[in-house]
Structure formats: structure tokens, C-alpha cells
XYZ file of N, CA and C in Angstrom:
711
model
N -44.254 -53.751 20.491
C -44.071 -53.275 19.109
C -45.183 -53.844 18.249
N -45.722 -52.998 17.376
C -46.791 -53.435 16.504
C -46.238 -54.271 15.381
N -46.900 -55.307 15.026
C -46.499 -56.142 13.898
C -46.869 -55.458 12.589
N -46.039 -55.661 11.575
C -46.336 -55.060 10.274
C -47.600 -55.644 9.670
N -47.972 -56.841 10.131
C -49.174 -57.460 9.575
C -50.434 -56.727 9.987
N -50.327 -55.889 11.043
C -51.486 -55.149 11.522
C -52.012 -54.202 10.458
N -51.132 -53.630 9.641
C -51.506 -52.603 8.671
C -51.643 -53.164 7.255
N -51.556 -54.451 7.081
C -51.610 -55.055 5.743
C -53.005 -55.579 5.479
N -53.574 -55.146 4.358
C -54.846 -55.683 3.904
C -54.550 -56.905 3.055
N -54.862 -58.093 3.535
C -54.492 -59.315 2.802
C -55.054 -59.344 1.394
N -56.177 -58.673 1.165
C -56.778 -58.727 -0.160
C -56.119 -57.821 -1.173
N -55.462 -56.745 -0.731
C -54.933 -55.755 -1.654
C -53.412 -55.721 -1.716
N -52.732 -55.932 -0.600
C -51.291 -55.712 -0.556
C -50.507 -56.981 -0.251
N -51.096 -58.110 -0.505
C -50.439 -59.360 -0.164
C -49.163 -59.559 -0.988
N -49.181 -59.169 -2.267
C -48.038 -59.411 -3.152
C -47.142 -58.190 -3.301
N -47.360 -57.147 -2.526
C -46.576 -55.929 -2.639
C -45.333 -56.033 -1.764
N -44.156 -55.748 -2.377
C -42.899 -55.785 -1.631
C -42.208 -54.443 -1.813
N -42.004 -53.751 -0.734
C -41.339 -52.442 -0.788
C -39.836 -52.653 -0.806
N -39.180 -52.156 -1.852
C -37.733 -52.366 -2.005
C -36.917 -51.125 -1.705
N -37.529 -50.081 -1.241
C -36.800 -48.860 -0.955
C -37.065 -47.797 -2.008
N -36.508 -46.608 -1.787
C -36.746 -45.510 -2.735
C -36.120 -45.803 -4.097
N -36.804 -45.378 -5.148
C -36.335 -45.567 -6.516
C -35.918 -44.211 -7.082
N -34.701 -44.153 -7.582
C -34.185 -42.900 -8.132
C -34.328 -42.915 -9.652
N -35.009 -41.907 -10.176
C -35.175 -41.774 -11.610
C -34.159 -40.735 -12.097
N -33.251 -41.183 -12.986
C -32.170 -40.299 -13.418
C -32.316 -39.981 -14.900
N -31.886 -38.775 -15.249
C -31.857 -38.338 -16.641
C -30.422 -38.000 -17.008
N -29.953 -38.536 -18.123
C -28.611 -38.223 -18.589
C -28.706 -37.401 -19.873
N -28.034 -36.258 -19.911
C -28.054 -35.446 -21.139
C -27.150 -35.996 -22.221
N -26.411 -37.056 -21.925
C -25.447 -37.600 -22.869
C -25.904 -38.963 -23.383
N -25.389 -39.288 -24.552
C -25.566 -40.618 -25.122
C -24.315 -40.929 -25.920
N -23.902 -42.183 -25.910
C -22.713 -42.570 -26.661
C -23.142 -43.185 -27.985
N -22.724 -42.567 -29.074
C -23.134 -43.004 -30.400
C -22.039 -43.733 -31.165
N -20.991 -44.145 -30.466
C -19.973 -44.992 -31.069
C -19.156 -44.288 -32.132
N -18.420 -45.080 -32.886
C -17.599 -44.536 -33.960
C -16.152 -44.393 -33.554
N -15.285 -44.419 -34.547
C -13.844 -44.347 -34.331
C -13.237 -43.339 -35.286
N -12.305 -42.537 -34.792
C -11.574 -41.587 -35.630
C -10.078 -41.845 -35.469
N -9.343 -41.457 -36.500
C -7.908 -41.736 -36.543
C -7.233 -40.646 -37.362
N -6.054 -40.218 -36.938
C -5.289 -39.230 -37.696
C -3.816 -39.618 -37.701
N -3.177 -39.403 -38.841
C -1.760 -39.705 -39.025
C -1.119 -38.522 -39.735
N 0.066 -38.117 -39.267
C 0.795 -37.006 -39.881
C 2.068 -37.517 -40.528
N 2.342 -37.032 -41.731
C 3.567 -37.353 -42.439
C 4.414 -36.117 -42.639
N 5.430 -36.236 -43.473
C 6.334 -35.112 -43.710
C 5.618 -33.945 -44.372
N 4.794 -34.220 -45.369
C 4.097 -33.155 -46.088
C 2.620 -33.478 -46.300
N 2.059 -34.300 -45.445
C 0.644 -34.671 -45.572
C 0.094 -35.037 -44.214
N -1.225 -35.105 -44.138
C -1.920 -35.584 -42.939
C -3.148 -36.344 -43.399
N -3.533 -37.331 -42.618
C -4.699 -38.164 -42.925
C -5.622 -38.174 -41.711
N -6.895 -37.909 -41.950
C -7.919 -38.043 -40.925
C -8.969 -39.009 -41.464
N -9.284 -40.034 -40.689
C -10.206 -41.070 -41.156
C -11.199 -41.416 -40.054
N -12.367 -41.861 -40.478
C -13.383 -42.312 -39.522
C -14.291 -43.323 -40.206
N -14.994 -44.101 -39.390
C -16.020 -44.956 -39.950
C -17.307 -44.145 -40.096
N -18.334 -44.754 -40.675
C -19.567 -44.012 -40.960
C -20.772 -44.546 -40.199
N -20.554 -45.388 -39.203
C -21.680 -45.959 -38.453
C -22.074 -45.044 -37.301
N -23.374 -44.780 -37.194
C -23.931 -44.004 -36.080
C -24.894 -44.917 -35.336
N -24.536 -45.288 -34.111
C -25.321 -46.283 -33.386
C -25.555 -45.846 -31.946
N -26.425 -46.578 -31.296
C -26.698 -46.362 -29.871
C -27.124 -47.691 -29.283
N -26.339 -48.208 -28.358
C -26.617 -49.537 -27.839
C -26.434 -50.565 -28.943
N -27.471 -51.340 -29.177
C -27.428 -52.333 -30.251
C -28.255 -51.904 -31.455
N -28.568 -50.626 -31.538
C -29.327 -50.098 -32.678
C -28.425 -49.243 -33.556
N -28.556 -49.394 -34.854
C -27.816 -48.579 -35.819
C -28.759 -47.504 -36.347
N -28.446 -46.241 -36.073
C -29.279 -45.134 -36.538
C -28.981 -44.779 -37.993
N -27.704 -44.837 -38.362
C -27.326 -44.478 -39.727
C -26.062 -45.245 -40.112
N -25.993 -45.619 -41.389
C -24.802 -46.271 -41.911
C -23.948 -45.313 -42.734
N -24.381 -44.078 -42.867
C -23.658 -43.089 -43.662
C -23.541 -41.784 -42.886
N -22.803 -41.837 -41.801
C -22.605 -40.655 -40.957
C -21.123 -40.523 -40.612
N -20.319 -40.027 -41.555
C -18.875 -39.881 -41.282
C -18.617 -38.847 -40.202
N -17.513 -39.021 -39.505
C -17.189 -38.165 -38.370
C -16.026 -37.224 -38.663
N -15.690 -37.056 -39.936
C -14.648 -36.120 -40.363
C -15.313 -34.854 -40.889
N -14.890 -33.706 -40.383
C -15.479 -32.438 -40.786
C -14.376 -31.515 -41.294
N -14.541 -31.014 -42.513
C -13.557 -30.110 -43.099
C -13.720 -28.729 -42.476
N -12.624 -28.178 -41.950
C -12.644 -26.850 -41.350
C -12.063 -25.802 -42.288
N -10.887 -26.081 -42.839
C -10.261 -25.197 -43.830
C -9.691 -26.069 -44.939
N -8.983 -25.437 -45.866
C -8.363 -26.186 -46.962
C -7.180 -27.033 -46.494
N -6.719 -26.818 -45.273
C -5.579 -27.583 -44.765
C -5.863 -28.227 -43.413
N -7.104 -28.231 -42.970
C -7.422 -28.755 -41.634
C -8.730 -29.532 -41.654
N -8.700 -30.713 -41.043
C -9.898 -31.546 -40.887
C -9.958 -31.988 -39.431
N -11.154 -32.026 -38.865
C -11.327 -32.489 -37.490
C -12.151 -33.768 -37.490
N -11.752 -34.715 -36.645
C -12.517 -35.937 -36.440
C -13.136 -35.915 -35.054
N -14.448 -36.129 -34.972
C -15.169 -36.072 -33.692
C -15.928 -37.374 -33.470
N -15.779 -37.949 -32.306
C -16.549 -39.138 -31.948
C -17.066 -38.979 -30.530
N -18.146 -39.672 -30.230
C -18.756 -39.572 -28.911
C -20.255 -39.386 -29.046
N -20.785 -38.316 -28.448
C -22.202 -37.981 -28.538
C -22.423 -37.157 -29.806
N -23.212 -37.675 -30.731
C -23.345 -37.043 -32.044
C -23.916 -35.633 -31.956
N -24.839 -35.408 -31.037
C -25.399 -34.065 -30.884
C -24.339 -33.043 -30.510
N -23.455 -33.412 -29.597
C -22.367 -32.514 -29.218
C -21.370 -32.340 -30.359
N -21.155 -33.388 -31.155
C -20.266 -33.262 -32.320
C -20.783 -32.206 -33.280
N -22.084 -32.243 -33.568
C -22.664 -31.277 -34.490
C -22.609 -29.859 -33.924
N -22.943 -29.719 -32.652
C -22.914 -28.397 -32.030
C -21.504 -27.817 -32.016
N -20.536 -28.638 -31.640
C -19.159 -28.158 -31.541
C -18.606 -27.757 -32.906
N -18.858 -28.556 -33.930
C -18.344 -28.213 -35.256
C -18.996 -26.940 -35.800
N -20.260 -26.708 -35.470
C -20.905 -25.457 -35.889
C -20.271 -24.250 -35.197
N -19.950 -24.408 -33.914
C -19.300 -23.310 -33.188
C -17.921 -23.029 -33.768
N -17.160 -24.083 -34.051
C -15.823 -23.899 -34.642
C -15.939 -23.212 -35.993
N -16.893 -23.640 -36.821
C -17.068 -23.040 -38.147
C -17.409 -21.559 -38.030
N -18.261 -21.204 -37.074
C -18.612 -19.787 -36.885
C -17.395 -18.981 -36.427
N -16.605 -19.537 -35.527
C -15.416 -18.835 -35.055
C -14.388 -18.651 -36.171
N -14.280 -19.646 -37.055
C -13.357 -19.534 -38.185
C -13.790 -18.422 -39.141
N -15.093 -18.297 -39.377
C -15.582 -17.219 -40.239
C -15.345 -15.859 -39.606
N -15.569 -15.744 -38.304
C -15.312 -14.481 -37.606
C -13.835 -14.097 -37.696
N -12.962 -15.087 -37.536
C -11.526 -14.825 -37.607
C -11.130 -14.354 -39.005
N -11.683 -15.000 -40.033
C -11.323 -14.619 -41.402
C -11.818 -13.220 -41.742
N -13.004 -12.871 -41.285
C -13.528 -11.536 -41.551
C -12.753 -10.468 -40.796
N -12.250 -10.798 -39.625
C -11.519 -9.824 -38.813
C -10.074 -9.665 -39.251
N -9.451 -10.759 -39.680
C -8.014 -10.735 -39.968
C -7.666 -10.924 -41.444
N -8.679 -11.208 -42.259
C -8.485 -11.380 -43.697
C -7.493 -12.498 -44.013
N -7.492 -13.531 -43.203
C -6.674 -14.714 -43.461
C -7.300 -15.900 -42.748
N -6.851 -17.089 -43.127
C -7.407 -18.319 -42.577
C -6.567 -18.814 -41.412
N -7.217 -19.358 -40.413
C -6.516 -19.907 -39.253
C -5.636 -21.087 -39.660
N -4.477 -21.193 -39.045
C -3.626 -22.366 -39.223
C -4.138 -23.514 -38.346
N -3.631 -24.696 -38.596
C -4.068 -25.854 -37.810
C -3.728 -25.688 -36.336
N -2.534 -25.143 -36.040
C -2.151 -24.934 -34.650
C -3.040 -23.926 -33.954
N -3.433 -22.865 -34.672
C -4.319 -21.869 -34.076
C -5.709 -22.441 -33.830
N -6.184 -23.282 -34.748
C -7.491 -23.926 -34.550
C -7.448 -24.844 -33.338
N -6.336 -25.561 -33.163
C -6.205 -26.434 -32.005
C -6.241 -25.637 -30.702
N -5.546 -24.512 -30.668
C -5.558 -23.674 -29.460
C -6.946 -23.102 -29.199
N -7.634 -22.702 -30.256
C -8.990 -22.173 -30.096
C -9.941 -23.244 -29.574
N -9.831 -24.457 -30.127
C -10.696 -25.545 -29.669
C -10.443 -25.863 -28.202
N -9.192 -25.772 -27.781
C -8.880 -26.019 -26.379
C -9.616 -25.048 -25.461
N -9.654 -23.774 -25.832
C -10.353 -22.787 -24.993
C -11.860 -22.999 -25.034
N -12.401 -23.409 -26.188
C -13.841 -23.694 -26.281
C -14.213 -24.844 -25.355
N -13.428 -25.912 -25.383
C -13.719 -27.071 -24.538
C -13.547 -26.738 -23.061
N -12.502 -25.980 -22.730
C -12.271 -25.645 -21.321
C -13.365 -24.726 -20.793
N -13.923 -23.897 -21.654
C -15.018 -23.035 -21.232
C -16.264 -23.812 -20.848
N -16.371 -25.060 -21.287
C -17.506 -25.915 -20.931
C -17.086 -27.032 -19.983
N -16.053 -26.800 -19.179
C -15.500 -27.888 -18.365
C -16.464 -28.386 -17.294
N -17.417 -27.554 -16.859
C -18.361 -28.001 -15.833
C -19.570 -28.723 -16.439
N -19.756 -28.614 -17.736
C -20.791 -29.356 -18.452
C -20.215 -29.660 -19.841
N -19.230 -30.542 -19.900
C -18.406 -30.663 -21.110
C -19.143 -31.303 -22.281
N -18.640 -30.962 -23.461
C -19.081 -31.676 -24.656
C -18.548 -33.104 -24.574
N -19.443 -34.076 -24.775
C -19.033 -35.480 -24.724
C -18.485 -35.853 -26.100
N -17.307 -35.315 -26.409
C -16.713 -35.477 -27.734
C -15.209 -35.676 -27.570
N -14.680 -36.633 -28.314
C -13.231 -36.827 -28.392
C -12.773 -36.331 -29.762
N -11.953 -35.293 -29.748
C -11.573 -34.601 -30.976
C -10.139 -34.907 -31.360
N -9.915 -35.047 -32.667
C -8.572 -35.156 -33.232
C -8.524 -34.244 -34.456
N -7.577 -33.333 -34.459
C -7.393 -32.421 -35.589
C -6.194 -32.877 -36.399
N -6.358 -32.952 -37.708
C -5.267 -33.276 -38.614
C -5.159 -32.218 -39.688
N -3.931 -31.859 -40.041
C -3.751 -30.842 -41.074
C -2.289 -30.537 -41.297
N -2.043 -29.447 -41.982
C -0.684 -28.976 -42.244
C -0.408 -27.744 -41.399
N 0.780 -27.673 -40.817
C 1.138 -26.495 -40.026
C 1.617 -25.371 -40.939
N 2.096 -24.284 -40.332
C 2.506 -23.117 -41.120
C 3.730 -23.374 -41.978
N 4.442 -24.476 -41.710
C 5.614 -24.840 -42.505
C 5.290 -25.915 -43.548
N 4.034 -26.307 -43.640
C 3.633 -27.311 -44.615
C 3.842 -28.744 -44.178
N 4.187 -28.944 -42.926
C 4.396 -30.302 -42.410
C 3.106 -30.822 -41.780
N 2.928 -32.141 -41.810
C 1.742 -32.739 -41.229
C 1.708 -32.585 -39.718
N 0.519 -32.351 -39.179
C 0.355 -32.160 -37.739
C -0.931 -32.822 -37.277
N -0.870 -33.447 -36.124
C -2.040 -34.065 -35.502
C -2.146 -33.553 -34.075
N -3.332 -33.100 -33.688
C -3.581 -32.625 -32.326
C -4.724 -33.439 -31.735
N -4.479 -34.001 -30.558
C -5.502 -34.808 -29.886
C -5.953 -34.107 -28.612
N -7.237 -34.255 -28.286
C -7.874 -33.532 -27.174
C -8.592 -34.504 -26.251
N -8.720 -34.074 -24.997
C -9.676 -34.739 -24.125
C -10.917 -33.843 -24.058
N -12.016 -34.299 -23.434
C -13.257 -33.511 -23.491
C -13.201 -32.150 -22.813
N -12.205 -31.868 -21.981
C -12.171 -30.580 -21.286
C -11.013 -29.693 -21.740
N -10.401 -29.994 -22.885
C -9.502 -29.037 -23.495
C -8.017 -29.319 -23.441
N -7.565 -30.310 -22.683
C -6.142 -30.638 -22.695
C -5.784 -31.219 -24.057
N -4.681 -30.744 -24.640
C -4.327 -31.248 -25.962
C -2.831 -31.296 -26.131
N -2.405 -32.068 -27.115
C -0.993 -32.180 -27.438
C -0.840 -32.504 -28.914
N 0.349 -32.211 -29.444
C 0.625 -32.529 -30.842
C 1.236 -33.923 -30.925
N 0.719 -34.724 -31.821
C 1.166 -36.092 -32.005
C 1.529 -36.332 -33.469
N 2.122 -37.495 -33.710
C 2.347 -37.944 -35.081
C 1.192 -38.808 -35.549
N 0.549 -39.509 -34.628
C -0.590 -40.359 -34.950
C -1.433 -40.493 -33.698
N -2.735 -40.668 -33.878
C -3.622 -40.788 -32.730
C -4.933 -41.429 -33.159
N -5.465 -42.288 -32.304
C -6.771 -42.905 -32.521
C -7.691 -42.523 -31.372
N -8.961 -42.373 -31.670
C -9.940 -42.036 -30.647
C -11.274 -42.683 -30.955
N -12.114 -42.811 -29.947
C -13.422 -43.402 -30.149
C -13.524 -44.807 -29.593
N -14.535 -45.524 -30.046
C -14.870 -46.807 -29.430
C -13.819 -47.886 -29.679
N -13.087 -47.827 -30.804
C -12.083 -48.848 -31.113
C -10.663 -48.343 -30.906
N -10.501 -47.249 -30.185
C -9.161 -46.661 -30.027
C -8.207 -47.600 -29.294
N -8.727 -48.397 -28.366
C -7.864 -49.317 -27.624
C -7.296 -50.407 -28.518
N -7.954 -50.672 -29.641
C -7.435 -51.658 -30.586
C -6.522 -51.020 -31.623
N -6.825 -49.787 -32.015
C -6.045 -49.140 -33.077
C -4.708 -48.592 -32.571
N -4.707 -48.003 -31.377
C -3.504 -47.317 -30.902
C -2.298 -48.250 -30.755
N -2.438 -49.448 -30.192
C -1.259 -50.320 -30.114
C -0.700 -50.701 -31.482
N -1.572 -50.886 -32.462
C -1.099 -51.222 -33.798
C -0.360 -50.050 -34.432
N -0.848 -48.840 -34.200
C -0.143 -47.659 -34.695
C 1.197 -47.485 -33.983
N 1.225 -47.761 -32.682
C 2.493 -47.695 -31.944
C 3.524 -48.633 -32.555
N 3.061 -49.777 -33.016
C 3.977 -50.759 -33.580
C 4.402 -50.390 -34.993
N 3.454 -50.000 -35.837
C 3.731 -49.816 -37.254
C 4.300 -48.439 -37.594
N 3.949 -47.431 -36.821
C 4.419 -46.068 -37.104
C 5.424 -45.604 -36.063
N 5.126 -45.852 -34.781
C 6.013 -45.378 -33.718
C 7.176 -46.296 -33.417
N 7.118 -47.549 -33.878
C 8.164 -48.539 -33.605
C 8.477 -48.612 -32.113
N 7.448 -48.588 -31.292
C 7.629 -48.590 -29.842
C 8.149 -49.942 -29.361
N 9.136 -49.898 -28.475
C 9.694 -51.104 -27.842
C 10.171 -52.138 -28.853
N 10.711 -51.667 -29.967
C 11.232 -52.562 -30.993
C 12.722 -52.288 -31.178
N 13.520 -53.333 -31.130
C 14.973 -53.193 -31.247
C 15.437 -53.661 -32.628
N 16.451 -52.982 -33.125
C 17.031 -53.371 -34.399
C 16.140 -53.132 -35.589
N 15.226 -52.171 -35.494
C 14.306 -51.871 -36.586
C 14.681 -50.527 -37.190
N 14.763 -50.485 -38.491
C 15.088 -49.241 -39.176
C 13.851 -48.347 -39.224
N 13.991 -47.124 -38.745
C 12.875 -46.189 -38.701
C 12.789 -45.470 -40.045
N 12.048 -46.042 -40.957
C 11.910 -45.456 -42.289
C 10.807 -44.407 -42.260
N 10.948 -43.322 -43.025
C 9.891 -42.300 -43.066
C 8.585 -42.878 -43.603
N 7.493 -42.365 -43.089
C 6.174 -42.840 -43.490
C 5.749 -42.146 -44.776
N 5.513 -42.916 -45.814
C 5.051 -42.351 -47.076
C 3.526 -42.244 -47.064
N 3.018 -41.432 -47.975
C 1.575 -41.237 -48.029
C 0.848 -42.519 -48.416
N 1.355 -43.233 -49.387
C 0.696 -44.468 -49.824
C 0.684 -45.507 -48.709
N 1.803 -45.631 -47.994
C 1.850 -46.593 -46.894
C 0.897 -46.193 -45.778
N 0.817 -44.897 -45.492
C -0.072 -44.432 -44.430
C -1.536 -44.702 -44.775
N -1.915 -44.441 -46.026
C -3.298 -44.694 -46.436
C -3.624 -46.179 -46.334
N -2.729 -47.031 -46.792
C -2.965 -48.466 -46.723
C -3.039 -48.952 -45.284
N -2.190 -48.379 -44.416
C -2.208 -48.761 -43.007
C -3.519 -48.361 -42.351
N -4.013 -47.167 -42.661
C -5.289 -46.716 -42.107
C -6.417 -47.664 -42.526
N -6.416 -48.064 -43.782
C -7.445 -49.000 -44.253
C -7.348 -50.331 -43.522
N -6.134 -50.823 -43.341
C -5.956 -52.120 -42.682
C -6.412 -52.102 -41.231
N -6.069 -51.035 -40.497
C -6.432 -51.011 -39.076
C -7.941 -50.871 -38.896
N -8.614 -50.156 -39.793
C -10.072 -50.043 -39.665
C -10.770 -51.340 -40.042
N -10.235 -52.048 -41.021
C -10.810 -53.347 -41.365
C -10.690 -54.298 -40.172
N -9.546 -54.251 -39.482
C -9.363 -55.086 -38.289
C -10.296 -54.656 -37.165
N -10.445 -53.340 -36.962
C -11.305 -52.852 -35.880
C -12.760 -53.233 -36.114
N -13.206 -53.198 -37.373
C -14.597 -53.535 -37.673
C -14.912 -54.993 -37.367
N -13.892 -55.841 -37.305
C -14.105 -57.246 -36.970
C -14.376 -57.450 -35.483
N -13.931 -56.511 -34.657
C -13.987 -56.704 -33.207
C -14.898 -55.724 -32.479
N -15.201 -54.583 -33.080
C -15.974 -53.550 -32.397
C -17.325 -53.384 -33.087
N -18.407 -53.583 -32.357
C -19.740 -53.501 -32.962
C -20.126 -52.061 -33.294
N -19.449 -51.073 -32.699
C -19.777 -49.668 -32.962
C -19.004 -49.095 -34.146
N -18.142 -49.888 -34.761
C -17.343 -49.438 -35.896
C -17.662 -50.310 -37.099
N -17.997 -49.673 -38.220
C -18.300 -50.468 -39.394
C -18.961 -49.676 -40.497
N -19.541 -50.404 -41.445
C -20.277 -49.901 -42.613
C -19.356 -49.349 -43.696
N -18.602 -48.293 -43.415
C -17.695 -47.741 -44.419
C -16.625 -46.914 -43.728
N -15.536 -46.701 -44.444
C -14.420 -45.901 -43.949
C -14.260 -44.686 -44.836
N -14.238 -43.502 -44.231
C -14.013 -42.256 -44.958
C -12.603 -41.760 -44.622
N -11.773 -41.619 -45.643
C -10.379 -41.194 -45.473
C -10.195 -39.830 -46.126
N -9.761 -38.851 -45.343
C -9.460 -37.512 -45.854
C -7.945 -37.336 -45.879
N -7.397 -37.083 -47.066
C -5.958 -36.915 -47.255
C -5.683 -35.435 -47.503
N -4.887 -34.823 -46.624
C -4.624 -33.385 -46.680
C -3.203 -33.160 -47.176
N -3.074 -32.462 -48.268
C -1.773 -32.072 -48.824
C -1.834 -30.596 -49.193
N -0.716 -30.074 -49.696
C -0.702 -28.665 -50.093
C -1.610 -28.397 -51.288
N -1.958 -29.451 -52.052
C -2.885 -29.290 -53.176
C -4.339 -29.209 -52.722
N -4.620 -29.621 -51.500
C -5.990 -29.596 -51.005
C -6.338 -30.874 -50.268
N -7.624 -31.147 -50.166
C -8.124 -32.304 -49.425
C -8.822 -33.249 -50.401
N -8.385 -34.489 -50.418
C -9.035 -35.515 -51.234
C -9.632 -36.564 -50.302
N -10.685 -37.216 -50.788
C -11.398 -38.190 -49.967
C -11.455 -39.536 -50.663
N -11.413 -40.593 -49.857
C -11.607 -41.949 -50.336
C -12.615 -42.650 -49.423
N -13.391 -43.538 -49.980
C -14.356 -44.314 -49.213
C -14.095 -45.798 -49.435
N -13.996 -46.534 -48.341
C -13.715 -47.964 -48.393
C -14.825 -48.685 -47.639
N -15.448 -49.709 -48.230
C -16.509 -50.429 -47.505
C -15.931 -51.277 -46.366
N -16.665 -51.311 -45.262
C -16.340 -52.189 -44.136
C -17.520 -53.147 -43.918
N -17.346 -54.082 -43.000
C -18.435 -55.034 -42.755
C -19.640 -54.305 -42.142
N -20.821 -54.762 -42.479
C -22.053 -54.054 -42.120
C -22.867 -54.773 -41.044
N -22.300 -55.803 -40.434
C -23.040 -56.487 -39.378
C -22.508 -56.115 -38.015
């Protein structure tokens, strides 16, 4: 057997070490952080998000809210890859205009949720890297929250958190709104003022622990009178 030293030029390849084939990969996705949250009440719904747009340890923008108004009674929160968020919301907006021109009426929150499910499922082999939560009023004027996975599975909830800090927000919501695994606790109805204050508190807590959540909190409050917005500062480091 020939020795490998036979083919080595000591002057040129002495320090060269072959480590095997190197695979160069390209990913069409990027995670831009951010957290969204929605809460439904008897006659209102709240959709909230932070305004930080980041990638890795870099902050691209401190004023990029993830709540998008769809109709006078529906708001969607999108977190994940910002490019897919923008593309998806543009597609939804175009579909809503087509529906209004064809039927001379506005889509309900439940119909928008069903439509979004089919849009996401149609891209199941190359999905939008987006976690969506829809908040609004249903056809009876009651608050409704719909949560989605990236390929279109969805369900109606009373409250839901999504995004980078969802693992911190969801247990707190389970405790404060769902009263999960709590004995001897009176299940009082959730008022609008309490819900808004709770949303502010959970985001302030999340900003302390999650580097992808921060800068400011945008709260959209949906009632039969319309949609009102509040902005609350969060920590910026």
C-alpha cells in the first residue's frame, strides 16, 4: 500500500488537513422574534404584540408592531419570519377586498379564520414561517380568538399567546384567565379593564426574560364601537 506521504509536497501542503466534504446550505427562512397575544371577553377582544424586530443578537427595528387590522372587528397578530408576515397579510387583505366586492359585505372573524386556514394549507409543502392569532368579534358580537399553526390547523380559544415568549405567557394566562388546576377559586368574568391590565403585566414580565421581546407594547382593543389602540413602553435592552 502506498503511503499518503508519497503524494504530499512538504512545502505546500504540510499544514493542510482534509476534514471531509463541506455542505453549503441556504435557508429561505429567518426568525425575527416577537410575541403576540390575544384575549377574548364577553363583548370585546384584545390583540397585542411587542414592537421589536430582531435577528440573532441584532435589532433591526424598535417600531415594528405585529398587529394588523383586517376589518373593523378583526385584527390579526403575526410573529415569525417578518417577510412571510408581510406577504401573508397582503394576501389576506386582497382576499378581503375581493370578498367585499363580490358579496357587498365584510367577512366575519370566523370566516376570515377559515379562509386563512385554507391559505396556509395551500402552502403546506413550503409553508409561511408565521404563527398567526386572530382576535375579533363574532357574528353575535362576542369576543373570539383563533390560533393557527403554520400549515393551517386552527381552533377557537378564549386566550392564546404565540411567538418567542409564548412559553412564558401561556402558563400565566392559564392561571389568571383559565384558572387551570386551581381549586376553590371563583371564576369571575373577565372585564375589559382587567384584561388590558393583565396583557400589560404579562408583556412587562416577558420583556425581562426574552431578548426578542421588548421596546414597546401595542394593544388593540376591539369592541362594537371599533378598534382602539394603546402603546406602552417596555425595556429597550
